mmCIF file of C-alpha atoms in Angstrom:
data_model
loop_
_atom_site.group_PDB
_atom_site.id
_atom_site.type_symbol
_atom_site.label_atom_id
_atom_site.label_comp_id
_atom_site.label_asym_id
_atom_site.label_seq_id
_atom_site.Cartn_x
_atom_site.Cartn_y
_atom_site.Cartn_z
ATOM 1 C CA MET F 1 0.000 0.000 0.000
ATOM 2 C CA ARG F 2 2.872 2.365 0.844
ATOM 3 C CA ARG F 3 4.378 1.931 -2.617
ATOM 4 C CA PHE F 4 0.993 2.506 -4.282
ATOM 5 C CA LEU F 5 0.307 5.725 -2.352
ATOM 6 C CA ASP F 6 3.808 7.072 -2.934
ATOM 7 C CA GLY F 7 3.421 6.251 -6.637
ATOM 8 C CA LEU F 8 0.067 8.022 -6.705
ATOM 9 C CA TYR F 9 1.516 11.152 -5.080
ATOM 10 C CA GLY F 10 4.463 11.022 -7.468
ATOM 11 C CA ALA F 11 2.227 10.622 -10.523
ATOM 12 C CA ALA F 12 0.136 13.619 -9.447
ATOM 13 C CA GLY F 13 3.350 15.615 -8.956
ATOM 14 C CA LEU F 14 4.513 14.605 -12.431
ATOM 15 C CA LEU F 15 1.170 15.686 -13.913
ATOM 16 C CA ALA F 16 1.529 18.992 -12.070
ATOM 17 C CA GLY F 17 4.926 19.449 -13.687
ATOM 18 C CA LEU F 18 3.470 18.691 -17.113
ATOM 19 C CA CYS F 19 0.717 21.237 -16.463
ATOM 20 C CA THR F 20 3.402 23.804 -15.662
ATOM 21 C CA ILE F 21 4.897 23.072 -19.073
ATOM 22 C CA GLY F 22 1.362 23.509 -20.461
ATOM 23 C CA VAL F 23 1.300 27.027 -18.980
ATOM 24 C CA LEU F 24 4.597 27.789 -20.711
ATOM 25 C CA VAL F 25 3.418 26.415 -24.061
ATOM 26 C CA SER F 26 0.123 28.334 -23.869
ATOM 27 C CA VAL F 27 1.837 31.623 -23.050
ATOM 28 C CA LEU F 28 4.515 31.132 -25.712
ATOM 29 C CA ALA F 29 1.874 30.276 -28.299
ATOM 30 C CA ALA F 30 -0.002 33.484 -27.469
ATOM 31 C CA ILE F 31 3.185 35.572 -27.677
ATOM 32 C CA ILE F 32 4.292 34.052 -30.969
ATOM 33 C CA ALA F 33 0.787 34.390 -32.444
ATOM 34 C CA ARG F 34 0.694 38.085 -31.474
ATOM 35 C CA GLN F 35 4.061 38.670 -33.121
ATOM 36 C CA LEU F 36 2.717 37.080 -36.320
ATOM 37 C CA SER F 37 -0.514 39.144 -36.116
ATOM 38 C CA MET F 38 -2.531 35.999 -35.475
ATOM 39 C CA ASN F 39 -4.984 35.015 -32.797
ATOM 40 C CA ILE F 40 -5.140 31.631 -31.150
ATOM 41 C CA PRO F 41 -8.450 31.545 -29.277
ATOM 42 C CA GLY F 42 -8.337 30.381 -25.676
ATOM 43 C CA THR F 43 -4.591 30.545 -25.008
ATOM 44 C CA ASP F 44 -5.090 32.781 -21.970
ATOM 45 C CA ALA F 45 -7.852 30.558 -20.627
ATOM 46 C CA TYR F 46 -5.810 27.402 -21.129
ATOM 47 C CA ALA F 47 -2.798 28.935 -19.423
ATOM 48 C CA GLY F 48 -5.070 29.598 -16.438
ATOM 49 C CA TYR F 49 -6.505 26.076 -16.536
ATOM 50 C CA PHE F 50 -3.011 24.571 -16.624
ATOM 51 C CA MET F 51 -1.862 26.815 -13.771
ATOM 52 C CA ALA F 52 -4.789 25.803 -11.566
ATOM 53 C CA ALA F 53 -4.270 22.133 -12.420
ATOM 54 C CA ALA F 54 -0.568 22.375 -11.557
ATOM 55 C CA GLY F 55 -1.345 23.899 -8.180
ATOM 56 C CA PHE F 56 -4.006 21.402 -7.174
ATOM 57 C CA LEU F 57 -2.291 18.292 -8.514
ATOM 58 C CA ALA F 58 0.906 19.197 -6.647
ATOM 59 C CA LEU F 59 -0.782 19.469 -3.226
ATOM 60 C CA ALA F 60 -0.358 15.840 -2.120
ATOM 61 C CA SER F 61 3.199 15.402 -3.374
ATOM 62 C CA THR F 62 4.302 18.706 -1.898
ATOM 63 C CA PHE F 63 2.741 17.835 1.451
ATOM 64 C CA LYS F 64 4.279 14.364 1.578
ATOM 65 C CA HIS F 65 7.722 15.823 0.841
ATOM 66 C CA GLY F 66 7.372 18.255 3.751
ATOM 67 C CA GLU F 67 7.384 21.317 1.510
ATOM 68 C CA HIS F 68 4.158 22.920 2.749
ATOM 69 C CA ILE F 69 4.702 25.827 5.090
ATOM 70 C CA ARG F 70 4.267 24.761 8.712
ATOM 71 C CA VAL F 71 4.832 26.730 11.858
ATOM 72 C CA THR F 72 7.030 24.397 13.885
ATOM 73 C CA LEU F 73 8.104 26.926 16.521
ATOM 74 C CA LEU F 74 5.289 25.821 18.852
ATOM 75 C CA LEU F 75 5.762 22.112 18.122
ATOM 76 C CA ASN F 76 9.497 22.328 18.814
ATOM 77 C CA SER F 77 8.975 24.154 22.100
ATOM 78 C CA LEU F 78 6.741 21.422 23.542
ATOM 79 C CA LYS F 79 7.728 18.152 25.117
ATOM 80 C CA PRO F 80 7.719 15.256 22.619
ATOM 81 C CA ALA F 81 4.412 13.780 23.861
ATOM 82 C CA ALA F 82 2.605 17.135 23.733
ATOM 83 C CA SER F 83 4.178 17.951 20.378
ATOM 84 C CA ARG F 84 2.949 14.638 18.955
ATOM 85 C CA LYS F 85 -0.587 15.224 20.269
ATOM 86 C CA LEU F 86 -0.704 18.733 18.812
ATOM 87 C CA ASP F 87 0.642 17.468 15.487
ATOM 88 C CA ILE F 88 -2.010 14.733 15.368
ATOM 89 C CA PHE F 89 -4.695 17.281 16.254
ATOM 90 C CA ALA F 90 -3.513 19.615 13.492
ATOM 91 C CA LEU F 91 -3.533 16.754 10.980
ATOM 92 C CA ALA F 92 -7.054 15.763 12.065
ATOM 93 C CA VAL F 93 -8.306 19.327 11.601
ATOM 94 C CA GLY F 94 -6.506 19.424 8.247
ATOM 95 C CA CYS F 95 -8.302 16.229 7.246
ATOM 96 C CA LEU F 96 -11.688 17.753 8.072
ATOM 97 C CA LEU F 97 -10.934 20.923 6.100
ATOM 98 C CA ALA F 98 -9.501 18.954 3.166
ATOM 99 C CA ALA F 99 -12.564 16.674 3.184
ATOM 100 C CA ALA F 100 -14.858 19.694 2.890
ATOM 101 C CA PHE F 101 -12.677 21.159 0.134
ATOM 102 C CA ALA F 102 -12.645 17.834 -1.740
ATOM 103 C CA PHE F 103 -16.404 17.390 -1.367
ATOM 104 C CA PHE F 104 -17.205 20.841 -2.730
ATOM 105 C CA SER F 105 -14.624 20.517 -5.516
ATOM 106 C CA ILE F 106 -16.251 17.276 -6.627
ATOM 107 C CA LYS F 107 -19.705 18.857 -6.329
ATOM 108 C CA LEU F 108 -18.636 21.858 -8.428
ATOM 109 C CA THR F 109 -17.193 19.589 -11.107
ATOM 110 C CA TYR F 110 -20.289 17.395 -11.139
ATOM 111 C CA ASP F 111 -22.636 20.385 -11.288
ATOM 112 C CA SER F 112 -20.658 21.899 -14.174
ATOM 113 C CA TRP F 113 -20.876 18.584 -16.021
ATOM 114 C CA GLN F 114 -24.574 18.115 -15.247
ATOM 115 C CA PHE F 115 -25.550 21.633 -16.354
ATOM 116 C CA ASN F 116 -23.153 21.656 -19.321
ATOM 117 C CA ASP F 117 -21.467 24.795 -17.988
ATOM 118 C CA ILE F 118 -18.967 26.254 -20.456
ATOM 119 C CA SER F 119 -16.393 29.025 -20.154
ATOM 120 C CA THR F 120 -17.477 32.501 -21.164
ATOM 121 C CA SER F 121 -14.392 33.119 -23.281
ATOM 122 C CA ASN F 122 -14.210 32.325 -26.967
ATOM 123 C CA ASP F 123 -12.806 28.829 -26.359
ATOM 124 C CA ALA F 124 -16.151 27.650 -24.860
ATOM 125 C CA THR F 125 -14.489 24.843 -22.911
ATOM 126 C CA PRO F 126 -16.798 22.651 -20.823
ATOM 127 C CA LEU F 127 -15.758 23.761 -17.327
ATOM 128 C CA TRP F 128 -15.904 20.305 -15.791
ATOM 129 C CA ILE F 129 -12.743 19.408 -17.718
ATOM 130 C CA PRO F 130 -10.392 21.914 -16.024
ATOM 131 C CA GLN F 131 -12.307 21.576 -12.740
ATOM 132 C CA LEU F 132 -11.592 17.846 -12.734
ATOM 133 C CA SER F 133 -7.940 18.522 -11.887
ATOM 134 C CA MET F 134 -9.064 20.523 -8.850
ATOM 135 C CA ALA F 135 -11.313 17.685 -7.688
ATOM 136 C CA VAL F 136 -8.610 15.048 -8.205
ATOM 137 C CA GLY F 137 -5.977 17.230 -6.543
ATOM 138 C CA THR F 138 -8.077 17.926 -3.461
ATOM 139 C CA VAL F 139 -9.024 14.249 -3.087
ATOM 140 C CA LEU F 140 -5.360 13.236 -3.326
ATOM 141 C CA PHE F 141 -4.468 15.905 -0.770
ATOM 142 C CA LEU F 142 -7.120 14.484 1.576
ATOM 143 C CA VAL F 143 -5.699 10.993 1.070
ATOM 144 C CA ALA F 144 -2.186 12.301 1.824
ATOM 145 C CA LEU F 145 -3.413 13.986 5.021
ATOM 146 C CA ILE F 146 -5.232 10.845 6.174
ATOM 147 C CA ASP F 147 -2.158 8.803 5.297
ATOM 148 C CA GLU F 148 0.044 11.084 7.392
ATOM 149 C CA LEU F 149 -2.467 11.165 10.264
ATOM 150 C CA ILE F 150 -2.440 7.362 10.401
ATOM 151 C CA ARG F 151 1.359 7.262 10.231
ATOM 152 C CA ARG F 152 1.769 9.831 12.997
ATOM 153 C CA SER F 153 -0.871 8.083 15.132
ATOM 154 C CA ARG F 154 1.219 4.927 14.814
ATOM 155 C CA GLY F 155 4.250 6.826 16.102
ATOM 156 C CA ILE F 156 6.038 7.417 12.803
ATOM 157 C CA SER F 157 7.603 10.872 13.076
ATOM 158 C CA ALA F 158 7.514 13.526 10.359
ATOM 159 C CA ALA F 159 11.270 13.156 9.813
ATOM 160 C CA THR F 160 10.908 9.390 9.320
ATOM 161 C CA SER F 161 7.985 9.961 6.956
ATOM 162 C CA GLN F 162 9.990 12.407 4.858
ATOM 163 C CA GLN F 163 13.070 10.156 4.727
ATOM 164 C CA THR F 164 11.061 7.476 2.953
ATOM 165 C CA HIS F 165 10.454 9.960 0.129
ATOM 166 C CA GLU F 166 14.059 11.028 -0.436
#
């Protein structure tokens, strides 16, 4: 299971990287088209879609590599037992917030698909397509938080968790 989850986080991180390249390609295409007095419809919208996808798909991988910003000053000032309890509490609260975010991301995507919602720009993209990356990214982030909560509850420290990813 550990290998599967790490592979899943890694695959999402790889997709996020590819989406970042998608932002670059979209922006370059728009710049080159302008220089040639051409118009490529939707390049700005697609750059935005790729940027949002990159951000959401990278959430789980970034979290599991310990790259999210955390205020550790309080945790480091406590005794190990209290620090562990506070860390577990923070992860539990994070799980609840991520669950709400994932639920509403999925609901938004489903509603856009159900009502055939399309973008208002000239590309007329069905909005469920770019919103799908947000839903997938938030669900993976929730899975990563639950994964870490279980690991910390079992006594696996954050440093040990991060070493398995290096």
